[in-house]
């Protein structure tokens, strides 16, 4: 009998929705034109791209001409940081971000430091919430940009973006948020959040990999990351990935329709999973805030059980989860997010992230709750660190 | 990817736990990754009659520790002194290249155990 497969690593990537795939299909073989061409092939592609731009804008309540298509979240983050830094360096050389950002932000900041910019990394509290007092203190006359992620990829902590954006606006500082993990899962409204720049990615919401977008508020000036042709109104050179962009647009449309269901049905599944684990397995603890967080994930430490060993044991029984940040798997670096929360190092190494999507079912959760207690029990029998009680 | 043998060892974790009447024990830690292995051996007339292990570590460390206990049982101390990294990896059907340090930890734990009584 085929082993049951349960995919609970949706913060790493999500399966493409078949409706998204069907929407993309014609733009590979039949309507394959270059969106920059003026013949019919090109114009069909151009129209598809503009329809997708509208779908993305609708999801985040932006105007279509504020949407810049990119190759994904990493490029969106790089474009935002490097584009603003290059354009506004005559005003100042200070950028503020946080210690729990995705590596697309952190590594870009490290590079900007090498190029002469000063970066302040704001710490978080034990729940993963950015220390607003520290952020306020860090702002100075040289500050040109603040970048704070919306929802954290590892623990799901949702930051008070509108509050931070207001602080930035008051000091005439541009504000960027990496919303890769929130767009399509919770309501994201760029007007209410009052952000200048926002990164999003298709493959986190059942769209294709390799495509994303950067929201750039009208009037915000910045340099391009890529130079070449005049695509995207000279803000991003390179032939547009028409099928990918169509896929992103369709994924945004479908996520928009499913937002309410995501917040109720997927949240209920997450809650059932989390409650079941905490009740059935002793010495387990949820990492990060349990209130200000995304509805579809839980990050749990299993005391005295090594996270990767637990992950692989679950994998052998058909269940895919993650330890730390999925993009960092295979490295021996500890999770910088859990490290930033402070606390016990061994507990940090025992963390597992379960991230659900709208494609998960109650049977998926029941299966995990059926097999996980036994696996953890075996892992603890073999652990020299475990003492029950 | 893990071999079928490694998958079986990680899933079943044979010889896991402690041994109350152990004659030889060891405790080894990899200071870099934090993996910890304890070995418990009961040796009678120079033969390892029973062997258990406890490991806090990655799947490679678990598989290698379990493999060593399986390979040691019933053998003489002289025989297990000859146990090599290559022999353990052959028994395991290999390990992913980034998990080979687990074998070194298991060998060190075994050598430490049989080196003291």
PDB file of N, CA and C in Angstrom, chain A residues 304-387:
ATOM      1  N   UNK A 304      14.751  17.710  24.070  1.00  0.00           N
ATOM      2  CA  UNK A 304      15.729  16.608  23.998  1.00  0.00           C
ATOM      3  C   UNK A 304      15.673  15.786  22.717  1.00  0.00           C
ATOM      4  N   UNK A 305      14.904  16.251  21.724  1.00  0.00           N
ATOM      5  CA  UNK A 305      14.851  15.559  20.433  1.00  0.00           C
ATOM      6  C   UNK A 305      15.520  16.451  19.396  1.00  0.00           C
ATOM      7  N   UNK A 306      16.473  15.920  18.654  1.00  0.00           N
ATOM      8  CA  UNK A 306      17.167  16.719  17.652  1.00  0.00           C
ATOM      9  C   UNK A 306      16.241  16.956  16.463  1.00  0.00           C
ATOM     10  N   UNK A 307      16.100  18.223  16.082  1.00  0.00           N
ATOM     11  CA  UNK A 307      15.100  18.614  15.082  1.00  0.00           C
ATOM     12  C   UNK A 307      15.242  17.895  13.756  1.00  0.00           C
ATOM     13  N   UNK A 308      16.456  17.832  13.238  1.00  0.00           N
ATOM     14  CA  UNK A 308      16.639  17.224  11.912  1.00  0.00           C
ATOM     15  C   UNK A 308      16.342  15.726  11.942  1.00  0.00           C
ATOM     16  N   UNK A 309      16.697  15.079  13.057  1.00  0.00           N
ATOM     17  CA  UNK A 309      16.412  13.644  13.169  1.00  0.00           C
ATOM     18  C   UNK A 309      14.899  13.410  13.178  1.00  0.00           C
ATOM     19  N   UNK A 310      14.189  14.297  13.846  1.00  0.00           N
ATOM     20  CA  UNK A 310      12.728  14.180  13.884  1.00  0.00           C
ATOM     21  C   UNK A 310      12.143  14.450  12.494  1.00  0.00           C
ATOM     22  N   UNK A 311      12.688  15.468  11.839  1.00  0.00           N
ATOM     23  CA  UNK A 311      12.227  15.804  10.478  1.00  0.00           C
ATOM     24  C   UNK A 311      12.388  14.601   9.541  1.00  0.00           C
ATOM     25  N   UNK A 312      13.576  13.981   9.589  1.00  0.00           N
ATOM     26  CA  UNK A 312      13.838  12.850   8.682  1.00  0.00           C
ATOM     27  C   UNK A 312      12.955  11.655   9.034  1.00  0.00           C
ATOM     28  N   UNK A 313      12.740  11.437  10.331  1.00  0.00           N
ATOM     29  CA  UNK A 313      11.875  10.314  10.737  1.00  0.00           C
ATOM     30  C   UNK A 313      10.451  10.529  10.251  1.00  0.00           C
ATOM     31  N   UNK A 314       9.988  11.774  10.316  1.00  0.00           N
ATOM     32  CA  UNK A 314       8.651  12.084   9.782  1.00  0.00           C
ATOM     33  C   UNK A 314       8.640  11.897   8.269  1.00  0.00           C
ATOM     34  N   UNK A 315       9.707  12.330   7.631  1.00  0.00           N
ATOM     35  CA  UNK A 315       9.825  12.212   6.170  1.00  0.00           C
ATOM     36  C   UNK A 315       9.736  10.753   5.736  1.00  0.00           C
ATOM     37  N   UNK A 316      10.377   9.858   6.509  1.00  0.00           N
ATOM     38  CA  UNK A 316      10.330   8.430   6.179  1.00  0.00           C
ATOM     39  C   UNK A 316       8.903   7.889   6.274  1.00  0.00           C
ATOM     40  N   UNK A 317       8.046   8.613   7.002  1.00  0.00           N
ATOM     41  CA  UNK A 317       6.645   8.172   7.087  1.00  0.00           C
ATOM     42  C   UNK A 317       5.726   9.072   6.264  1.00  0.00           C
ATOM     43  N   UNK A 318       6.323   9.826   5.335  1.00  0.00           N
ATOM     44  CA  UNK A 318       5.526  10.566   4.358  1.00  0.00           C
ATOM     45  C   UNK A 318       5.148  11.979   4.739  1.00  0.00           C
ATOM     46  N   UNK A 319       5.673  12.475   5.869  1.00  0.00           N
ATOM     47  CA  UNK A 319       5.281  13.816   6.319  1.00  0.00           C
ATOM     48  C   UNK A 319       6.453  14.787   6.140  1.00  0.00           C
ATOM     49  N   UNK A 320       6.216  15.868   5.400  1.00  0.00           N
ATOM     50  CA  UNK A 320       7.269  16.857   5.145  1.00  0.00           C
ATOM     51  C   UNK A 320       7.076  18.076   6.033  1.00  0.00           C
ATOM     52  N   UNK A 321       8.089  18.354   6.849  1.00  0.00           N
ATOM     53  CA  UNK A 321       8.072  19.550   7.709  1.00  0.00           C
ATOM     54  C   UNK A 321       9.440  20.221   7.559  1.00  0.00           C
ATOM     55  N   UNK A 322       9.733  21.165   8.443  1.00  0.00           N
ATOM     56  CA  UNK A 322      11.001  21.871   8.328  1.00  0.00           C
ATOM     57  C   UNK A 322      11.601  22.120   9.702  1.00  0.00           C
ATOM     58  N   UNK A 323      12.938  22.205   9.725  1.00  0.00           N
ATOM     59  CA  UNK A 323      13.592  22.695  10.939  1.00  0.00           C
ATOM     60  C   UNK A 323      14.161  24.062  10.597  1.00  0.00           C
ATOM     61  N   UNK A 324      14.068  24.996  11.504  1.00  0.00           N
ATOM     62  CA  UNK A 324      14.588  26.322  11.221  1.00  0.00           C
ATOM     63  C   UNK A 324      13.980  26.839   9.929  1.00  0.00           C
ATOM     64  N   UNK A 325      14.768  27.559   9.158  1.00  0.00           N
ATOM     65  CA  UNK A 325      14.282  28.067   7.888  1.00  0.00           C
ATOM     66  C   UNK A 325      14.604  27.052   6.811  1.00  0.00           C
ATOM     67  N   UNK A 326      13.592  26.679   6.001  1.00  0.00           N
ATOM     68  CA  UNK A 326      13.798  25.641   5.002  1.00  0.00           C
ATOM     69  C   UNK A 326      14.927  25.990   4.041  1.00  0.00           C
ATOM     70  N   UNK A 327      15.053  27.273   3.707  1.00  0.00           N
ATOM     71  CA  UNK A 327      16.090  27.682   2.752  1.00  0.00           C
ATOM     72  C   UNK A 327      17.483  27.460   3.335  1.00  0.00           C
ATOM     73  N   UNK A 328      17.599  27.305   4.665  1.00  0.00           N
ATOM     74  CA  UNK A 328      18.914  27.140   5.294  1.00  0.00           C
ATOM     75  C   UNK A 328      19.239  25.670   5.577  1.00  0.00           C
ATOM     76  N   UNK A 329      18.312  24.768   5.247  1.00  0.00           N
ATOM     77  CA  UNK A 329      18.535  23.343   5.556  1.00  0.00           C
ATOM     78  C   UNK A 329      19.795  22.847   4.865  1.00  0.00           C
ATOM     79  N   UNK A 330      20.507  21.967   5.544  1.00  0.00           N
ATOM     80  CA  UNK A 330      21.750  21.439   4.987  1.00  0.00           C
ATOM     81  C   UNK A 330      22.946  22.208   5.508  1.00  0.00           C
ATOM     82  N   UNK A 331      22.721  23.370   6.097  1.00  0.00           N
ATOM     83  CA  UNK A 331      23.823  24.085   6.727  1.00  0.00           C
ATOM     84  C   UNK A 331      23.786  23.785   8.219  1.00  0.00           C
ATOM     85  N   UNK A 332      24.902  23.953   8.890  1.00  0.00           N
ATOM     86  CA  UNK A 332      24.933  23.680  10.328  1.00  0.00           C
ATOM     87  C   UNK A 332      24.630  24.952  11.131  1.00  0.00           C
ATOM     88  N   UNK A 333      24.350  26.034  10.411  1.00  0.00           N
ATOM     89  CA  UNK A 333      24.032  27.282  11.096  1.00  0.00           C
ATOM     90  C   UNK A 333      22.728  27.133  11.880  1.00  0.00           C
ATOM     91  N   UNK A 334      22.725  27.543  13.145  1.00  0.00           N
ATOM     92  CA  UNK A 334      21.451  27.490  13.865  1.00  0.00           C
ATOM     93  C   UNK A 334      20.485  28.536  13.317  1.00  0.00           C
ATOM     94  N   UNK A 335      19.220  28.338  13.584  1.00  0.00           N
ATOM     95  CA  UNK A 335      18.217  29.291  13.118  1.00  0.00           C
ATOM     96  C   UNK A 335      18.469  30.665  13.739  1.00  0.00           C
ATOM     97  N   UNK A 336      18.691  31.673  12.900  1.00  0.00           N
ATOM     98  CA  UNK A 336      18.943  33.014  13.440  1.00  0.00           C
ATOM     99  C   UNK A 336      17.685  33.596  14.073  1.00  0.00           C
ATOM    100  N   UNK A 337      16.534  33.111  13.636  1.00  0.00           N
ATOM    101  CA  UNK A 337      15.284  33.628  14.196  1.00  0.00           C
ATOM    102  C   UNK A 337      15.096  33.112  15.628  1.00  0.00           C
ATOM    103  N   UNK A 338      15.244  31.788  15.798  1.00  0.00           N
ATOM    104  CA  UNK A 338      15.084  31.227  17.146  1.00  0.00           C
ATOM    105  C   UNK A 338      16.196  31.720  18.073  1.00  0.00           C
ATOM    106  N   UNK A 339      17.395  31.932  17.513  1.00  0.00           N
ATOM    107  CA  UNK A 339      18.483  32.489  18.307  1.00  0.00           C
ATOM    108  C   UNK A 339      18.104  33.885  18.798  1.00  0.00           C
ATOM    109  N   UNK A 340      17.491  34.666  17.912  1.00  0.00           N
ATOM    110  CA  UNK A 340      17.111  36.044  18.276  1.00  0.00           C
ATOM    111  C   UNK A 340      16.068  36.068  19.395  1.00  0.00           C
ATOM    112  N   UNK A 341      15.268  34.994  19.502  1.00  0.00           N
ATOM    113  CA  UNK A 341      14.261  34.939  20.570  1.00  0.00           C
ATOM    114  C   UNK A 341      14.913  34.717  21.932  1.00  0.00           C
ATOM    115  N   UNK A 342      16.177  34.261  21.908  1.00  0.00           N
ATOM    116  CA  UNK A 342      16.868  33.954  23.171  1.00  0.00           C
ATOM    117  C   UNK A 342      16.454  32.586  23.669  1.00  0.00           C
ATOM    118  N   UNK A 343      16.799  32.273  24.912  1.00  0.00           N
ATOM    119  CA  UNK A 343      16.385  30.993  25.496  1.00  0.00           C
ATOM    120  C   UNK A 343      17.387  29.882  25.252  1.00  0.00           C
ATOM    121  N   UNK A 344      16.957  28.689  25.579  1.00  0.00           N
ATOM    122  CA  UNK A 344      17.800  27.500  25.616  1.00  0.00           C
ATOM    123  C   UNK A 344      18.231  27.044  24.209  1.00  0.00           C
ATOM    124  N   UNK A 345      19.547  26.818  24.052  1.00  0.00           N
ATOM    125  CA  UNK A 345      20.064  26.444  22.733  1.00  0.00           C
ATOM    126  C   UNK A 345      19.569  25.063  22.294  1.00  0.00           C
ATOM    127  N   UNK A 346      19.537  24.101  23.216  1.00  0.00           N
ATOM    128  CA  UNK A 346      19.113  22.745  22.848  1.00  0.00           C
ATOM    129  C   UNK A 346      17.632  22.735  22.443  1.00  0.00           C
ATOM    130  N   UNK A 347      16.856  23.595  23.113  1.00  0.00           N
ATOM    131  CA  UNK A 347      15.440  23.694  22.755  1.00  0.00           C
ATOM    132  C   UNK A 347      15.302  24.268  21.345  1.00  0.00           C
ATOM    133  N   UNK A 348      16.197  25.192  21.017  1.00  0.00           N
ATOM    134  CA  UNK A 348      16.223  25.787  19.677  1.00  0.00           C
ATOM    135  C   UNK A 348      16.530  24.711  18.629  1.00  0.00           C
ATOM    136  N   UNK A 349      17.458  23.800  18.971  1.00  0.00           N
ATOM    137  CA  UNK A 349      17.841  22.745  18.031  1.00  0.00           C
ATOM    138  C   UNK A 349      16.778  21.650  17.936  1.00  0.00           C
ATOM    139  N   UNK A 350      15.747  21.752  18.762  1.00  0.00           N
ATOM    140  CA  UNK A 350      14.680  20.743  18.785  1.00  0.00           C
ATOM    141  C   UNK A 350      13.398  21.256  18.130  1.00  0.00           C
ATOM    142  N   UNK A 351      13.525  22.349  17.366  1.00  0.00           N
ATOM    143  CA  UNK A 351      12.316  22.998  16.825  1.00  0.00           C
ATOM    144  C   UNK A 351      11.920  22.424  15.467  1.00  0.00           C
ATOM    145  N   UNK A 352      10.630  22.268  15.301  1.00  0.00           N
ATOM    146  CA  UNK A 352      10.056  21.824  14.031  1.00  0.00           C
ATOM    147  C   UNK A 352       8.979  22.823  13.621  1.00  0.00           C
ATOM    148  N   UNK A 353       9.021  23.205  12.339  1.00  0.00           N
ATOM    149  CA  UNK A 353       7.983  24.109  11.823  1.00  0.00           C
ATOM    150  C   UNK A 353       6.991  23.306  10.988  1.00  0.00           C
ATOM    151  N   UNK A 354       5.726  23.414  11.362  1.00  0.00           N
ATOM    152  CA  UNK A 354       4.637  22.799  10.592  1.00  0.00           C
ATOM    153  C   UNK A 354       3.904  23.953   9.903  1.00  0.00           C
ATOM    154  N   UNK A 355       3.917  23.995   8.573  1.00  0.00           N
ATOM    155  CA  UNK A 355       3.203  25.085   7.889  1.00  0.00           C
ATOM    156  C   UNK A 355       2.202  24.493   6.895  1.00  0.00           C
ATOM    157  N   UNK A 356       0.937  24.885   7.060  1.00  0.00           N
ATOM    158  CA  UNK A 356      -0.158  24.305   6.299  1.00  0.00           C
ATOM    159  C   UNK A 356      -0.542  25.209   5.126  1.00  0.00           C
ATOM    160  N   UNK A 357      -1.414  24.691   4.273  1.00  0.00           N
ATOM    161  CA  UNK A 357      -1.963  25.494   3.177  1.00  0.00           C
ATOM    162  C   UNK A 357      -3.432  25.132   3.026  1.00  0.00           C
ATOM    163  N   UNK A 358      -4.074  25.809   2.091  1.00  0.00           N
ATOM    164  CA  UNK A 358      -5.505  25.525   1.883  1.00  0.00           C
ATOM    165  C   UNK A 358      -5.717  24.146   1.284  1.00  0.00           C
ATOM    166  N   UNK A 359      -4.638  23.500   0.857  1.00  0.00           N
ATOM    167  CA  UNK A 359      -4.783  22.158   0.272  1.00  0.00           C
ATOM    168  C   UNK A 359      -4.712  21.051   1.330  1.00  0.00           C
ATOM    169  N   UNK A 360      -4.384  21.387   2.562  1.00  0.00           N
ATOM    170  CA  UNK A 360      -4.343  20.373   3.625  1.00  0.00           C
ATOM    171  C   UNK A 360      -5.742  20.055   4.127  1.00  0.00           C
ATOM    172  N   UNK A 361      -5.875  18.841   4.670  1.00  0.00           N
ATOM    173  CA  UNK A 361      -7.187  18.383   5.140  1.00  0.00           C
ATOM    174  C   UNK A 361      -7.090  17.928   6.599  1.00  0.00           C
ATOM    175  N   UNK A 362      -8.262  17.675   7.171  1.00  0.00           N
ATOM    176  CA  UNK A 362      -8.322  17.165   8.545  1.00  0.00           C
ATOM    177  C   UNK A 362      -7.606  15.811   8.627  1.00  0.00           C
ATOM    178  N   UNK A 363      -7.726  14.998   7.567  1.00  0.00           N
ATOM    179  CA  UNK A 363      -7.059  13.688   7.559  1.00  0.00           C
ATOM    180  C   UNK A 363      -5.538  13.835   7.641  1.00  0.00           C
ATOM    181  N   UNK A 364      -5.007  14.896   7.016  1.00  0.00           N
ATOM    182  CA  UNK A 364      -3.562  15.150   7.090  1.00  0.00           C
ATOM    183  C   UNK A 364      -3.147  15.362   8.545  1.00  0.00           C
ATOM    184  N   UNK A 365      -3.901  16.210   9.229  1.00  0.00           N
ATOM    185  CA  UNK A 365      -3.586  16.528  10.631  1.00  0.00           C
ATOM    186  C   UNK A 365      -3.742  15.274  11.493  1.00  0.00           C
ATOM    187  N   UNK A 366      -4.805  14.514  11.252  1.00  0.00           N
ATOM    188  CA  UNK A 366      -5.029  13.286  12.034  1.00  0.00           C
ATOM    189  C   UNK A 366      -3.871  12.310  11.850  1.00  0.00           C
ATOM    190  N   UNK A 367      -3.361  12.207  10.617  1.00  0.00           N
ATOM    191  CA  UNK A 367      -2.261  11.281  10.351  1.00  0.00           C
ATOM    192  C   UNK A 367      -1.014  11.689  11.131  1.00  0.00           C
ATOM    193  N   UNK A 368      -0.712  12.997  11.120  1.00  0.00           N
ATOM    194  CA  UNK A 368       0.477  13.466  11.853  1.00  0.00           C
ATOM    195  C   UNK A 368       0.306  13.184  13.344  1.00  0.00           C
ATOM    196  N   UNK A 369      -0.891  13.460  13.856  1.00  0.00           N
ATOM    197  CA  UNK A 369      -1.123  13.226  15.288  1.00  0.00           C
ATOM    198  C   UNK A 369      -1.087  11.734  15.631  1.00  0.00           C
ATOM    199  N   UNK A 370      -1.334  10.915  14.648  1.00  0.00           N
ATOM    200  CA  UNK A 370      -1.298   9.455  14.867  1.00  0.00           C
ATOM    201  C   UNK A 370       0.153   8.952  14.944  1.00  0.00           C
ATOM    202  N   UNK A 371       1.022   9.483  14.095  1.00  0.00           N
ATOM    203  CA  UNK A 371       2.394   8.924  14.036  1.00  0.00           C
ATOM    204  C   UNK A 371       3.409   9.682  14.880  1.00  0.00           C
ATOM    205  N   UNK A 372       3.187  10.973  15.102  1.00  0.00           N
ATOM    206  CA  UNK A 372       4.220  11.791  15.751  1.00  0.00           C
ATOM    207  C   UNK A 372       4.541  11.378  17.193  1.00  0.00           C
ATOM    208  N   UNK A 373       3.533  11.092  18.035  1.00  0.00           N
ATOM    209  CA  UNK A 373       3.873  10.748  19.428  1.00  0.00           C
ATOM    210  C   UNK A 373       4.824   9.551  19.534  1.00  0.00           C
ATOM    211  N   UNK A 374       4.608   8.538  18.716  1.00  0.00           N
ATOM    212  CA  UNK A 374       5.464   7.345  18.751  1.00  0.00           C
ATOM    213  C   UNK A 374       6.884   7.657  18.318  1.00  0.00           C
ATOM    214  N   UNK A 375       7.004   8.492  17.285  1.00  0.00           N
ATOM    215  CA  UNK A 375       8.350   8.861  16.793  1.00  0.00           C
ATOM    216  C   UNK A 375       9.096   9.638  17.879  1.00  0.00           C
ATOM    217  N   UNK A 376       8.402  10.606  18.491  1.00  0.00           N
ATOM    218  CA  UNK A 376       9.061  11.415  19.531  1.00  0.00           C
ATOM    219  C   UNK A 376       9.457  10.522  20.716  1.00  0.00           C
ATOM    220  N   UNK A 377       8.599   9.573  21.049  1.00  0.00           N
ATOM    221  CA  UNK A 377       8.907   8.676  22.168  1.00  0.00           C
ATOM    222  C   UNK A 377      10.186   7.877  21.883  1.00  0.00           C
ATOM    223  N   UNK A 378      10.288   7.343  20.670  1.00  0.00           N
ATOM    224  CA  UNK A 378      11.501   6.598  20.287  1.00  0.00           C
ATOM    225  C   UNK A 378      12.728   7.505  20.316  1.00  0.00           C
ATOM    226  N   UNK A 379      12.548   8.718  19.794  1.00  0.00           N
ATOM    227  CA  UNK A 379      13.670   9.672  19.758  1.00  0.00           C
ATOM    228  C   UNK A 379      14.140  10.028  21.172  1.00  0.00           C
ATOM    229  N   UNK A 380      13.202  10.063  22.094  1.00  0.00           N
ATOM    230  CA  UNK A 380      13.578  10.394  23.474  1.00  0.00           C
ATOM    231  C   UNK A 380      14.225   9.200  24.166  1.00  0.00           C
ATOM    232  N   UNK A 381      13.802   7.997  23.778  1.00  0.00           N
ATOM    233  CA  UNK A 381      14.460   6.809  24.345  1.00  0.00           C
ATOM    234  C   UNK A 381      15.926   6.759  23.952  1.00  0.00           C
ATOM    235  N   UNK A 382      16.221   7.318  22.795  1.00  0.00           N
ATOM    236  CA  UNK A 382      17.601   7.282  22.310  1.00  0.00           C
ATOM    237  C   UNK A 382      18.376   8.538  22.711  1.00  0.00           C
ATOM    238  N   UNK A 383      17.680   9.514  23.286  1.00  0.00           N
ATOM    239  CA  UNK A 383      18.348  10.778  23.613  1.00  0.00           C
ATOM    240  C   UNK A 383      19.000  10.733  24.991  1.00  0.00           C
ATOM    241  N   UNK A 384      20.303  11.023  25.060  1.00  0.00           N
ATOM    242  CA  UNK A 384      20.962  11.055  26.378  1.00  0.00           C
ATOM    243  C   UNK A 384      20.542  12.281  27.194  1.00  0.00           C
ATOM    244  N   UNK A 385      19.800  13.192  26.572  1.00  0.00           N
ATOM    245  CA  UNK A 385      19.429  14.429  27.274  1.00  0.00           C
ATOM    246  C   UNK A 385      18.070  14.348  27.946  1.00  0.00           C
ATOM    247  N   UNK A 386      17.264  13.323  27.575  1.00  0.00           N
ATOM    248  CA  UNK A 386      15.875  13.340  28.043  1.00  0.00           C
ATOM    249  C   UNK A 386      15.691  12.694  29.402  1.00  0.00           C
ATOM    250  N   UNK A 387      15.075  13.453  30.270  1.00  0.00           N
ATOM    251  CA  UNK A 387      14.620  12.938  31.567  1.00  0.00           C
ATOM    252  C   UNK A 387      13.162  13.305  31.668  1.00  0.00           C
TER     253      UNK A 387
END
